Coordinates of C-alpha atoms in Angstrom, one line a residue:
X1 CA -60.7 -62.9 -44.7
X2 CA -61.3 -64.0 -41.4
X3 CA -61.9 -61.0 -38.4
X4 CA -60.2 -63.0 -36.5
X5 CA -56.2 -63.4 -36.0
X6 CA -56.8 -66.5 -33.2
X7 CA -59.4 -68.9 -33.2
X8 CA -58.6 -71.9 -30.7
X9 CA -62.1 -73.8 -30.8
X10 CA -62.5 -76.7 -28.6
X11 CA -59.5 -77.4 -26.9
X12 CA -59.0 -79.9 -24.4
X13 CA -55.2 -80.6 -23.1
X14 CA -54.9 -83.2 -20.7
X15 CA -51.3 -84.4 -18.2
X16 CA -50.4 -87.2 -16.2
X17 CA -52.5 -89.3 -18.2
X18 CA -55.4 -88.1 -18.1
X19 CA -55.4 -87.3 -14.5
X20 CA -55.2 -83.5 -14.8
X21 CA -57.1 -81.6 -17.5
X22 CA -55.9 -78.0 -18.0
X23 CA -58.2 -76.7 -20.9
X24 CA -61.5 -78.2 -20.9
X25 CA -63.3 -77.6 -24.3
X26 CA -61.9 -74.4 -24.3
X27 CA -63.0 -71.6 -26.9
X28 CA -61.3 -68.7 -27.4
X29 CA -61.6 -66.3 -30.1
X30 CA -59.7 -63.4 -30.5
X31 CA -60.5 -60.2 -33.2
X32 CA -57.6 -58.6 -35.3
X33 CA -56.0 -55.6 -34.2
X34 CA -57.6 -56.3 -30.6
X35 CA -55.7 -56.7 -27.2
X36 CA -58.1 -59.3 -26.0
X37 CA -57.6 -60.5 -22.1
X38 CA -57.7 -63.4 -20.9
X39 CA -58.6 -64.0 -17.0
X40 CA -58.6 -66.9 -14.5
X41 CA -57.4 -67.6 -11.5
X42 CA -53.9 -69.1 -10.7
X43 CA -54.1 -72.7 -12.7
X44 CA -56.9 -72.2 -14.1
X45 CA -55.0 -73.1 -17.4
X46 CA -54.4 -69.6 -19.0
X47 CA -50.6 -70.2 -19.5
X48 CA -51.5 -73.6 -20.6
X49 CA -53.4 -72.5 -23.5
X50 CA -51.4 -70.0 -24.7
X51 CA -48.9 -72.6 -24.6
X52 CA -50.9 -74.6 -26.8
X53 CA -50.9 -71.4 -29.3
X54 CA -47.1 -70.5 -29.3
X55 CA -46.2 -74.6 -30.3
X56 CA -44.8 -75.7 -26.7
X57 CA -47.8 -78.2 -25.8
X58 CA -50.4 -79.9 -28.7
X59 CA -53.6 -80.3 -27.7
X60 CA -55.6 -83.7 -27.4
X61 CA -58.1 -82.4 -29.5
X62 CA -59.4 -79.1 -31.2
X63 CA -59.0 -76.8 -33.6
X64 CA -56.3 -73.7 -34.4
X65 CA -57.0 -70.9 -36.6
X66 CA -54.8 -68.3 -37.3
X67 CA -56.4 -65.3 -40.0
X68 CA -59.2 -67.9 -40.8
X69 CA -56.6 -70.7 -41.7
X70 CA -56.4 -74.5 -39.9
X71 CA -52.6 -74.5 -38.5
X72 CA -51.0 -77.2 -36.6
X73 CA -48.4 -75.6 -34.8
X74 CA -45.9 -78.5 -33.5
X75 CA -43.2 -76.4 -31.9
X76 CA -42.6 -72.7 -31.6
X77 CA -40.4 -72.0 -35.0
X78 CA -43.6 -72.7 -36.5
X79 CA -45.1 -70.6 -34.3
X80 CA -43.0 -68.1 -35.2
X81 CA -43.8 -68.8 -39.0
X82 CA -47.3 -67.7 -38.4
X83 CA -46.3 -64.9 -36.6
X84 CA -46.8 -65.4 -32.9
X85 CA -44.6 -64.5 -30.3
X86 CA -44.9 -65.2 -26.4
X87 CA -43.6 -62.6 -23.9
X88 CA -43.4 -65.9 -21.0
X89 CA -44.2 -64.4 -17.4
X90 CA -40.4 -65.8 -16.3
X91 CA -38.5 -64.6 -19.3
X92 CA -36.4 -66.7 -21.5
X93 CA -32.7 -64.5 -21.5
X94 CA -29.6 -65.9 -20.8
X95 CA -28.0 -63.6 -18.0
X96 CA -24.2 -63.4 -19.2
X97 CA -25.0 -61.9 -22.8
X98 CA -26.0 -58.9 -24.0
X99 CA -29.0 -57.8 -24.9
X100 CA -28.5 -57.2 -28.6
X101 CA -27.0 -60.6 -28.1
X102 CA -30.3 -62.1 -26.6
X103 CA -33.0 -60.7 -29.2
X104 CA -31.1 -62.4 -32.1
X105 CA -30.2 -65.5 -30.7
X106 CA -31.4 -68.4 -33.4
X107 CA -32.0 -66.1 -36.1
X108 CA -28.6 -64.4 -36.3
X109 CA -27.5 -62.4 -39.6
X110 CA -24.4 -63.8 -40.8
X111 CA -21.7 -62.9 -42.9
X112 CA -20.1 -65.7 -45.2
X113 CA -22.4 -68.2 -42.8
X114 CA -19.8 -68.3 -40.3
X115 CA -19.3 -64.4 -38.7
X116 CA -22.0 -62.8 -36.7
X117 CA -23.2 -59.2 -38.9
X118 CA -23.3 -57.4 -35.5
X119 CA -23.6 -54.2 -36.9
X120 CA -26.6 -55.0 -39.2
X121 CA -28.5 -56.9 -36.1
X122 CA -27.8 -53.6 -34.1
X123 CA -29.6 -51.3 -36.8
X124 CA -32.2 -53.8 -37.1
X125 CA -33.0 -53.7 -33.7
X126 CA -32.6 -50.1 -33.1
X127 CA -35.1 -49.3 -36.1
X128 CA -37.9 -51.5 -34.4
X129 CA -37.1 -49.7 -30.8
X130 CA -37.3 -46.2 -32.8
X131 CA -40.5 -47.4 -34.1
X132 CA -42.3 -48.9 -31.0
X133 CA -40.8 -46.5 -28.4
X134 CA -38.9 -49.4 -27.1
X135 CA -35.3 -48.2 -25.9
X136 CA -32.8 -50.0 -24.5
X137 CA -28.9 -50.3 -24.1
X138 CA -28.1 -53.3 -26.7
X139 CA -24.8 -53.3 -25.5
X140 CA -25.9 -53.8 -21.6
X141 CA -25.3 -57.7 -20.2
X142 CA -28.6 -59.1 -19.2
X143 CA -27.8 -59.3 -15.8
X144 CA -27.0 -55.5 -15.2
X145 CA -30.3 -54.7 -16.4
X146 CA -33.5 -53.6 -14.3
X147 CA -36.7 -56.3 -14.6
X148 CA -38.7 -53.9 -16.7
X149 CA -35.7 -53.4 -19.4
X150 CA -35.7 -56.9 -19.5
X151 CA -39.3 -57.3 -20.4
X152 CA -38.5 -54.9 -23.0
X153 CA -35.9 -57.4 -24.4
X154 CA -38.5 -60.0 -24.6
X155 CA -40.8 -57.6 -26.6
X156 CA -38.1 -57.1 -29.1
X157 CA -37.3 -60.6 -29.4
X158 CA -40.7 -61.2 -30.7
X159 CA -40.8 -58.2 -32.7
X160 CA -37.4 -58.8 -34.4
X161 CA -38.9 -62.1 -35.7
X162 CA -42.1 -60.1 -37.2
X163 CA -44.9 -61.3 -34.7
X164 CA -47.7 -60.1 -35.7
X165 CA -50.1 -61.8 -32.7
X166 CA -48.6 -61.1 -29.2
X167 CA -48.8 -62.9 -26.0
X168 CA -47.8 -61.4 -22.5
X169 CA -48.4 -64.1 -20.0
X170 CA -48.7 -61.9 -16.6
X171 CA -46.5 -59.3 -18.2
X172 CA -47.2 -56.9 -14.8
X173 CA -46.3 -59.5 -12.7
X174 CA -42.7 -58.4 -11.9
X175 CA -42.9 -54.7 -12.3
X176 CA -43.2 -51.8 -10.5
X177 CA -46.0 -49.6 -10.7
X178 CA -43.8 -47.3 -13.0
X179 CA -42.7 -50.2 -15.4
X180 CA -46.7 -51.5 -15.6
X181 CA -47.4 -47.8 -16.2
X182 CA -44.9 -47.6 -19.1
X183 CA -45.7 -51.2 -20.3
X184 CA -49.4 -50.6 -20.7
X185 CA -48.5 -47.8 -22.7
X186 CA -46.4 -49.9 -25.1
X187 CA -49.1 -52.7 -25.2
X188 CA -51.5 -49.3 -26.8
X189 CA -48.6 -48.5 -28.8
X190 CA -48.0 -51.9 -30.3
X191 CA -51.9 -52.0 -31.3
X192 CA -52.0 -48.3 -32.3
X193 CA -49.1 -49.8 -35.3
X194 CA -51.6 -53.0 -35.8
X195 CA -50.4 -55.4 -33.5
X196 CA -53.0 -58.4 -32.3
X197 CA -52.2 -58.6 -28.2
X198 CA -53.4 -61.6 -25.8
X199 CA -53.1 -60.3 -22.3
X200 CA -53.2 -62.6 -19.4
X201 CA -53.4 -60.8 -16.1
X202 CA -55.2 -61.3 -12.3
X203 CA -55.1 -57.4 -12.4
X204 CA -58.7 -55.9 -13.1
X205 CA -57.5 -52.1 -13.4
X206 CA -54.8 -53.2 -16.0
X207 CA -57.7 -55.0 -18.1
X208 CA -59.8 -51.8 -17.8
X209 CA -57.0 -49.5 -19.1
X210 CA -56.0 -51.4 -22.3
X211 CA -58.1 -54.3 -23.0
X212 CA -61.3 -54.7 -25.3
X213 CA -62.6 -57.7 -24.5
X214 CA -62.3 -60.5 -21.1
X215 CA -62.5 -64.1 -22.0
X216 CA -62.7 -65.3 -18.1
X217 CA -61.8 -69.1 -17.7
X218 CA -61.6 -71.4 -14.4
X219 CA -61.0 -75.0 -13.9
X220 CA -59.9 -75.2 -17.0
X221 CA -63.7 -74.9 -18.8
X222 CA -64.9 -71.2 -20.7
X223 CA -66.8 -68.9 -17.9
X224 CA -68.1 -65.7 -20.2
X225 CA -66.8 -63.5 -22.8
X226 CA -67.0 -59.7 -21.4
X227 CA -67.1 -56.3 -23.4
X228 CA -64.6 -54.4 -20.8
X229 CA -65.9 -51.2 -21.1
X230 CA -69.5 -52.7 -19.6
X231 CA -68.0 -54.2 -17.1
X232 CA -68.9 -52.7 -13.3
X233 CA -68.0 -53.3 -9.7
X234 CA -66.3 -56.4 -9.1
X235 CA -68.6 -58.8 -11.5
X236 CA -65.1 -59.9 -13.5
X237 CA -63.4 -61.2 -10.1
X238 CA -66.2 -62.6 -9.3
X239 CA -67.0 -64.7 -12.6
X240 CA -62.7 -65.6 -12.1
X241 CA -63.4 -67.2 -8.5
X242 CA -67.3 -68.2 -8.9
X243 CA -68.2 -66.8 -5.5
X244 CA -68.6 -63.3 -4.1
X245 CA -65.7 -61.5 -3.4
X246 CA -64.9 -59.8 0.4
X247 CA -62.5 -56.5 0.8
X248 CA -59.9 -57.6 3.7
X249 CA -58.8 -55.2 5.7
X250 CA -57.2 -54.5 8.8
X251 CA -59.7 -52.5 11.1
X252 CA -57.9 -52.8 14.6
X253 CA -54.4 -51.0 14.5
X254 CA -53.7 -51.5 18.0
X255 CA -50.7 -53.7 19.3
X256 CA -48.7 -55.2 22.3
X257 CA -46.2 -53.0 23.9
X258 CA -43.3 -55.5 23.7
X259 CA -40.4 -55.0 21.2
X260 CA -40.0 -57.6 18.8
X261 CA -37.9 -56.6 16.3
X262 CA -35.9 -53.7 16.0
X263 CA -33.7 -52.1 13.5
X264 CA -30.8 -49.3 14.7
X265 CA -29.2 -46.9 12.5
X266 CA -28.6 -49.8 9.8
X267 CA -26.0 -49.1 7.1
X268 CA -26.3 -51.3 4.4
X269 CA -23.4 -51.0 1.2
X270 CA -25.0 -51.1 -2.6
X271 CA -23.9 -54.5 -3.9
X272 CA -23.2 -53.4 -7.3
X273 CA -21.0 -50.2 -6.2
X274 CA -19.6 -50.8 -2.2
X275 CA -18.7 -46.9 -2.2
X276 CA -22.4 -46.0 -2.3
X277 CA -24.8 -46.6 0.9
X278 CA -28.1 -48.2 0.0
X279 CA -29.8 -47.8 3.5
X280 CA -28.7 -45.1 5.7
X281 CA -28.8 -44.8 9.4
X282 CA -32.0 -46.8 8.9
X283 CA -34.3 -47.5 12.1
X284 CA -37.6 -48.9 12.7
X285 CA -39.2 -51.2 16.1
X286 CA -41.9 -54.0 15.5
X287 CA -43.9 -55.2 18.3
X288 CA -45.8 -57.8 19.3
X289 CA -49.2 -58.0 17.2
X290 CA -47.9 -55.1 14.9
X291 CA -47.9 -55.1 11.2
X292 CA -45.1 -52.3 9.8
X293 CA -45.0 -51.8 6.7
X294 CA -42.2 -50.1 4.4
X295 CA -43.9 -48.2 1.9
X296 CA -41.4 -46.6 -1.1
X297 CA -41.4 -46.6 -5.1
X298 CA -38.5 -49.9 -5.9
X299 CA -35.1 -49.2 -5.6
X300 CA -35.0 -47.0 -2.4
X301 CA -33.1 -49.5 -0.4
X302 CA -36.3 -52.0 0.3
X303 CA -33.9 -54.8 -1.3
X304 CA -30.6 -54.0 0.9
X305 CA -32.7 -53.8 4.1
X306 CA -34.7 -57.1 3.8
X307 CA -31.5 -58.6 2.5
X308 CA -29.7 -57.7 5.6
X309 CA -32.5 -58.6 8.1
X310 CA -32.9 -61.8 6.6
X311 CA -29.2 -62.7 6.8
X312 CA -28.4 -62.3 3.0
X313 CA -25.7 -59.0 3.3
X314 CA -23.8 -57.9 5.9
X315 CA -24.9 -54.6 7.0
X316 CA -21.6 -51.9 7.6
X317 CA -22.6 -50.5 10.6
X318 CA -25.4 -49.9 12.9
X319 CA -28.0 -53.2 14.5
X320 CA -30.8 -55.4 13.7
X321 CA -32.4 -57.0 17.1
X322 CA -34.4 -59.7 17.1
X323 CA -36.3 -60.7 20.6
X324 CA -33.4 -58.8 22.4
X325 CA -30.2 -60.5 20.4
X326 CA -27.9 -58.4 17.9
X327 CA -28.5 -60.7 15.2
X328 CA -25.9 -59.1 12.7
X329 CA -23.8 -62.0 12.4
X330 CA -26.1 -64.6 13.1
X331 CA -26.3 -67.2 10.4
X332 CA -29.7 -67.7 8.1
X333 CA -29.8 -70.9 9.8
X334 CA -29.7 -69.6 13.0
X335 CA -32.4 -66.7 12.4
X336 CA -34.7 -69.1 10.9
X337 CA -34.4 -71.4 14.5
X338 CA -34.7 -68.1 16.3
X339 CA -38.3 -68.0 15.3
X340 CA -37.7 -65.6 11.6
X341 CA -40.1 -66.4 8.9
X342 CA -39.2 -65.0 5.4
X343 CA -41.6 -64.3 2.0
X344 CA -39.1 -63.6 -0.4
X345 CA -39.3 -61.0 -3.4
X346 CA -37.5 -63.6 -5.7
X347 CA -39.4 -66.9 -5.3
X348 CA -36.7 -68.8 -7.5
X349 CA -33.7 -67.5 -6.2
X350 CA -34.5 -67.4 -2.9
X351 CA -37.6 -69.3 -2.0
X352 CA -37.9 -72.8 -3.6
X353 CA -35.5 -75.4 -5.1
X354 CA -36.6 -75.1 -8.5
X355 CA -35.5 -78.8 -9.2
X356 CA -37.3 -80.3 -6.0
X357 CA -41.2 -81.6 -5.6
X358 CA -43.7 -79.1 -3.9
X359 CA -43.3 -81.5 -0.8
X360 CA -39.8 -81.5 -0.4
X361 CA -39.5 -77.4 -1.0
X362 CA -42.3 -77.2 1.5
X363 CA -40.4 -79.2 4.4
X364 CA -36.9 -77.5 3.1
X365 CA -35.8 -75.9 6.3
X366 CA -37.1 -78.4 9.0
X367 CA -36.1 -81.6 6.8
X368 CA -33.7 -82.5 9.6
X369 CA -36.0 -82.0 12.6
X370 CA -38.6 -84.3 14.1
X371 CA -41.4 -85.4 13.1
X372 CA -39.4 -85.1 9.0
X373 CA -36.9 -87.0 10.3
X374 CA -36.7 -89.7 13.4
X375 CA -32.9 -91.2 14.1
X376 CA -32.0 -89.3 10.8
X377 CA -34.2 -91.5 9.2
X378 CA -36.7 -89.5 7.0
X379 CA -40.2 -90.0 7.9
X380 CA -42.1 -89.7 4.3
X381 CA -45.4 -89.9 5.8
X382 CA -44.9 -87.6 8.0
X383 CA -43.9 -85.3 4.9
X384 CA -46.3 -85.9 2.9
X385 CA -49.2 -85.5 5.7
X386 CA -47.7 -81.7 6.2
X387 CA -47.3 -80.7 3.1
X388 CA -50.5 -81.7 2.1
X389 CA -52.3 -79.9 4.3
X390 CA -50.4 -77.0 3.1
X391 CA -51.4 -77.5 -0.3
X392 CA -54.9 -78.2 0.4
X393 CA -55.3 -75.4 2.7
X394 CA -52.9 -72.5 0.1
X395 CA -55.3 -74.2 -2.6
X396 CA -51.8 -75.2 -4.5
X397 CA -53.2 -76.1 -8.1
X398 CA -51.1 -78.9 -10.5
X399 CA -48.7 -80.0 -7.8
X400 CA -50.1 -83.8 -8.0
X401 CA -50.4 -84.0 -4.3
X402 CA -47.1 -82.3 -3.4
X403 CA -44.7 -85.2 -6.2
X404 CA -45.0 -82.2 -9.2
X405 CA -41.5 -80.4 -9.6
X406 CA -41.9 -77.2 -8.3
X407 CA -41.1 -75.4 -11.7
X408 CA -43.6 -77.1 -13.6
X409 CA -46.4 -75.1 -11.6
X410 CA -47.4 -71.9 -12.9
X411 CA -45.8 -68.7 -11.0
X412 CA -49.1 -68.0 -9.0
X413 CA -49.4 -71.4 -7.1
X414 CA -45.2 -71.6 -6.6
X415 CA -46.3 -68.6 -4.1
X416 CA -49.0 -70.1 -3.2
X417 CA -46.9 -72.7 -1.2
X418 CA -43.8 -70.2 -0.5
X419 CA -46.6 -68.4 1.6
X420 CA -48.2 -71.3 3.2
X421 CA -44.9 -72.8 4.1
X422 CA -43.7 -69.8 5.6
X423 CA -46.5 -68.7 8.1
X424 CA -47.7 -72.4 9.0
X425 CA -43.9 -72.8 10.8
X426 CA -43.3 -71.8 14.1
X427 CA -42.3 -67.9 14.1
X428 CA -42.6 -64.8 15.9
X429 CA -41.6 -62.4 12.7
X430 CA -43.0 -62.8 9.4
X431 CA -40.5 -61.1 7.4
X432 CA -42.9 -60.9 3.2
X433 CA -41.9 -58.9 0.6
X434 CA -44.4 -58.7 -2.1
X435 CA -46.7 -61.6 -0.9
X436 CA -49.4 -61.8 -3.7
X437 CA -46.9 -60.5 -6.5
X438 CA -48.6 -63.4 -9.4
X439 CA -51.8 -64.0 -7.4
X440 CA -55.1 -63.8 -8.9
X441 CA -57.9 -61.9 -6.8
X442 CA -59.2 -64.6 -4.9
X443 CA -55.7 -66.2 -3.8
X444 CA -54.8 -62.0 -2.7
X445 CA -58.3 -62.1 -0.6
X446 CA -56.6 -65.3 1.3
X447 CA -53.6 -64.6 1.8
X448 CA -54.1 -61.2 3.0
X449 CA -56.3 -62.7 5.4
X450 CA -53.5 -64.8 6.6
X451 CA -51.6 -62.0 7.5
X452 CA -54.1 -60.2 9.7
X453 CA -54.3 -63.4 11.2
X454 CA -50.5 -63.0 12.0
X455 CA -50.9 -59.8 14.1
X456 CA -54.3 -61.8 15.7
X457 CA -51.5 -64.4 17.0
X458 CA -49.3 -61.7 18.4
X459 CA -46.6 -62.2 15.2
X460 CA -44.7 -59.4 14.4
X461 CA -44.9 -58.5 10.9
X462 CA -42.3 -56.6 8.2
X463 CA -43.9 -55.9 5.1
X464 CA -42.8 -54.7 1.8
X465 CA -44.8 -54.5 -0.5
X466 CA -45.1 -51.5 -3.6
X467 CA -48.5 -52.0 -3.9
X468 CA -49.9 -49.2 -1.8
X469 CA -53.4 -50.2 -2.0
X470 CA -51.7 -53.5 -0.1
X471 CA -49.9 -51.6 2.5
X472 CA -53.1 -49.4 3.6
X473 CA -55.2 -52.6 3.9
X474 CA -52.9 -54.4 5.9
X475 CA -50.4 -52.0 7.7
X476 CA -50.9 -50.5 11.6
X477 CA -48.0 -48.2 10.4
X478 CA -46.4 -47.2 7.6
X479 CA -42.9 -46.1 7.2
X480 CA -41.9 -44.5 4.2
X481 CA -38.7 -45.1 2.5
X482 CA -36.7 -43.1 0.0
X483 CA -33.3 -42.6 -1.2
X484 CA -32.6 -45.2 1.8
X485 CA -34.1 -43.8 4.5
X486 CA -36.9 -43.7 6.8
X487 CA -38.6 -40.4 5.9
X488 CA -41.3 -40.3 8.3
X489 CA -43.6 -43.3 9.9
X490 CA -47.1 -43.0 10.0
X491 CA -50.3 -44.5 11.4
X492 CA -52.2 -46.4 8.9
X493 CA -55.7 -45.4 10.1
X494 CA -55.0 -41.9 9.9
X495 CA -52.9 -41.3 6.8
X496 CA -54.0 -40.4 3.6
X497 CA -52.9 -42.2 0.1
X498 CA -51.8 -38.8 -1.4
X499 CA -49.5 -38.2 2.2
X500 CA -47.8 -41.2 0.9
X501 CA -47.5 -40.7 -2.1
X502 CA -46.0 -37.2 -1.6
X503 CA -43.5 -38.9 0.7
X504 CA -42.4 -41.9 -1.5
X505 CA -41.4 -39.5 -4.0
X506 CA -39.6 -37.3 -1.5
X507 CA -42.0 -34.2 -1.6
X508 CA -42.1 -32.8 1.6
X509 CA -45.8 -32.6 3.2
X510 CA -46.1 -28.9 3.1
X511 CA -46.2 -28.3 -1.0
X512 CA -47.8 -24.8 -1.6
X513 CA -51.4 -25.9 -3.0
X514 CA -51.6 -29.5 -1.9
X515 CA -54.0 -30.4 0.2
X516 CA -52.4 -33.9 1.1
X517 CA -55.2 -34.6 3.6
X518 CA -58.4 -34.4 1.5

């Protein structure tokens, strides 16, 4: 018997004929019972591998072992029939069923062939969430459920089909801090019962917490197999980018005296329950050359407010100014021509045509202004000259010079050009919400650069971000959110992380025996 669950030796996948190569003689080798990492920077061709292993690509040449054995795994049923499941970093649910619904779809038990054994599916499931800690309402529609719940859908998919070898292909990416928390946990869980995990991640403290061993790839070829626990200082992120790697962050927290932006005792209505408020009397003032930054644990009313600013709900009551105009009815349109940039949470829904090329997503809200288009005529050159530069300069990997469709590029690089596209237009407020949510280390180095270079320019800056680490780099002030509400705004260069902390979770700053300012 073979130590190992995965051997993928020498694997080369190639697209566009031959014009891209993804995995470039690529070894990977991965010990039973291990949760094994695997680390590269945003196309580097992680996803594309483990594509390769759960059916959905075949290679152009190499080898796949699975427990010592040769396999040729064509599609992912027989992928499944070795045991292998794929957690994919945008899951694969259908919104409008439920989730016991979801986790047996293809492999239903039937009754007579023809009737759906509900009730055994449901005690199927609910053994393997008893087992694995993995609770969740099976009766709940998709759509009514929180992003972590949903990863925990995915999990049981897999496990209701007996995987055996696990993938999670940036599993962290769209969680809070409390659902990576909790998820890391199950990943320890899931190997505690014997479970074989592949963990692709940009995060270094998540590899540190659960992982054994680092295979680090980039560009496609095999960097260096790490033993986690030697690892020190930043010699992984290094090894993932090839170069040294520099800490940005924002050392001059003054700013202009002139009002930007301003928010005035903002009522905003939760959409799932109109009798419930999901920002309260809400106010906050940007100026020129300011970076403020909301700071709160998800679901404090971050959503609603951005939402509201941007032009996506109606706010009940109160104001949102923007360069000395009450903006509250003002079209999306209209706030964008104002001189509004936005970084959405929800690149999909919000940020990109999923359907359209990198270059046509990239020119998206100026497509009808000159130079894009001259007596309505569009001017492809001119197009293709500016969304290059975007792409070159965002270092936007797989988009074949802008013609790719946007959803064929992996999560990382779709923000990649979101974030270029939105601070290379004209603007005086950069509205981002969680601007390197995907990224690897090196793209996070960039683009936080880009946004001190905002507040250089005199922008004004809204940030929201649940990464506090990315808040105290960035932020001249910080003002905390909970339950709705502005609890107190701070300065950045003052405040301590466990002052925030006590705030985000509504303690009050006074707690007998804290010292919040060590």
């Amino acid at each position: 018997m073979s130590e190992y669950a995965v051997e993928m030796l020498d694997i080369t996948k190639t697209f566009n004929n031959g014009m891209i190569v993804a995995n470039d003689h690529l070894t990977l080798r991965v010990k039973k019972n291990d949760i094994h990492a695997l680390v590269g920077e945003n196309g580097a061709g992680k996803s594309t591998l483990m594509s390769i292993l759960f059916g959905m690509y075949q290679p152009d040449s190499g080898e796949i072992k699975i427990n010592g054995e040769p396999v040729i795994i064509t599609d992912p049923i027989k992928a499944n029939q070795y045991k292998i499941g794929m957690v994919h970093q945008h899951f694969k649910l259908v919104q409008v069923m439920k989730v016991w619904e979801n986790i047996a779809l293809g492999v239903e038990e039937t009754s007579l062939k023809i009737f759906t054994n509900q009730a055994k599916i449901k005690h199927q499931i609910t053994n393997i969430m008893d087992q694995y800690g993995l609770h969740v309402d099976l009766n709940a529609k998709i759509e009514d459920i929180s992003v972590g719940m949903q990863q925990r859908v995915e999990i049981l998919k897999i496990l209701y089909r007996n995987a055996d070898i696990l993938v999670f292909d940036e599993p962290t990416a769209v969680l809070t801090p409390k659902e990576i928390d909790n998820l890391l946990m199950i990943m320890k869980n899931l190997q505690a019962k014997g479970k074989t995990i592949i963990f692709i991640t940009h995060k270094l403290e998540e590899i540190k917490k659960v992982a054994t061993k680092a295979t680090v790839i980039r560009l496609g070829k095999n960097v260096r197999e790490f033993d986690v626990k030697e690892i020190k200082g930043n010699v992984l992120g290094e090894a993932m980018v090839g170069r040294k790697l520099v800490k940005v962050k924002n050392k001059d927290h003054t700013h202009g005296k002139k009002k930007v932006f301003e928010v005035i005792n903002l009522t905003v209505k939760k959409e799932s329950d109109h009798r419930l408020n999901a920002v309260e009397n809400l106010s906050l003032t940007i100026h020129e050359g300011e970076i403020l930054a909301v700071a709160g644990v998800e679901g404090n009313g971050q959503k609603e407010l951005i939402e509201a600013v941007t032009g996506l709900l109606k706010p009940s009551s109160g104001g949102i100014v923007f360069k000395g105009v009450n903006i509250n009815n003002t079209s999306i349109k209209k706030r964008y021509e104002m001189g509004m940039s936005h970084i959405p949470e929800d690149r999909h829904k919000y940020g990109m045509i999923m359907d359209f090329n990198v270059l046509d997503n990239i020119v998206l809200q100026s497509i009808d202004k000159k130079p894009f288009t001259t007596l309505k005529m569009i001017n492809q050159n001119e197009v293709e000259k500016y969304g290059e530069q975007i792409i070159h300069q965002y270092d936007v990997r797989g988009s074949r010079n802008g013609k790719a469709l946007s959803r064929s590029l992996s999560g990382g690089n779709q923000q990649k050009f979101v974030v270029g596209r939105e601070i290379n237009r004209a603007h005086d407020l950069l509205v981002v919400v969680q601007p390197t949510r995907g990224l690897d280390i090196g793209a996070i180095e960039y683009i936080h650069s880009q946004i001190l270079a905002e507040k250089a320019q005199n922008k004004a800056v809204l940030l929201v971000s649940y990464e506090l680490s990315e808040v105290m780099s960035l932020a001249d002030n910080i003002a905390v959110i909970n339950d709705g509400r502005i609890i107190k705004t701070l300065s950045a260069n003052k405040v301590k992380r466990a002052e925030i902390g006590a705030l985000m979770g509504g303690s009050t700053l006074t707690q007998k025996g804290v010292n919040l300012h060590e």
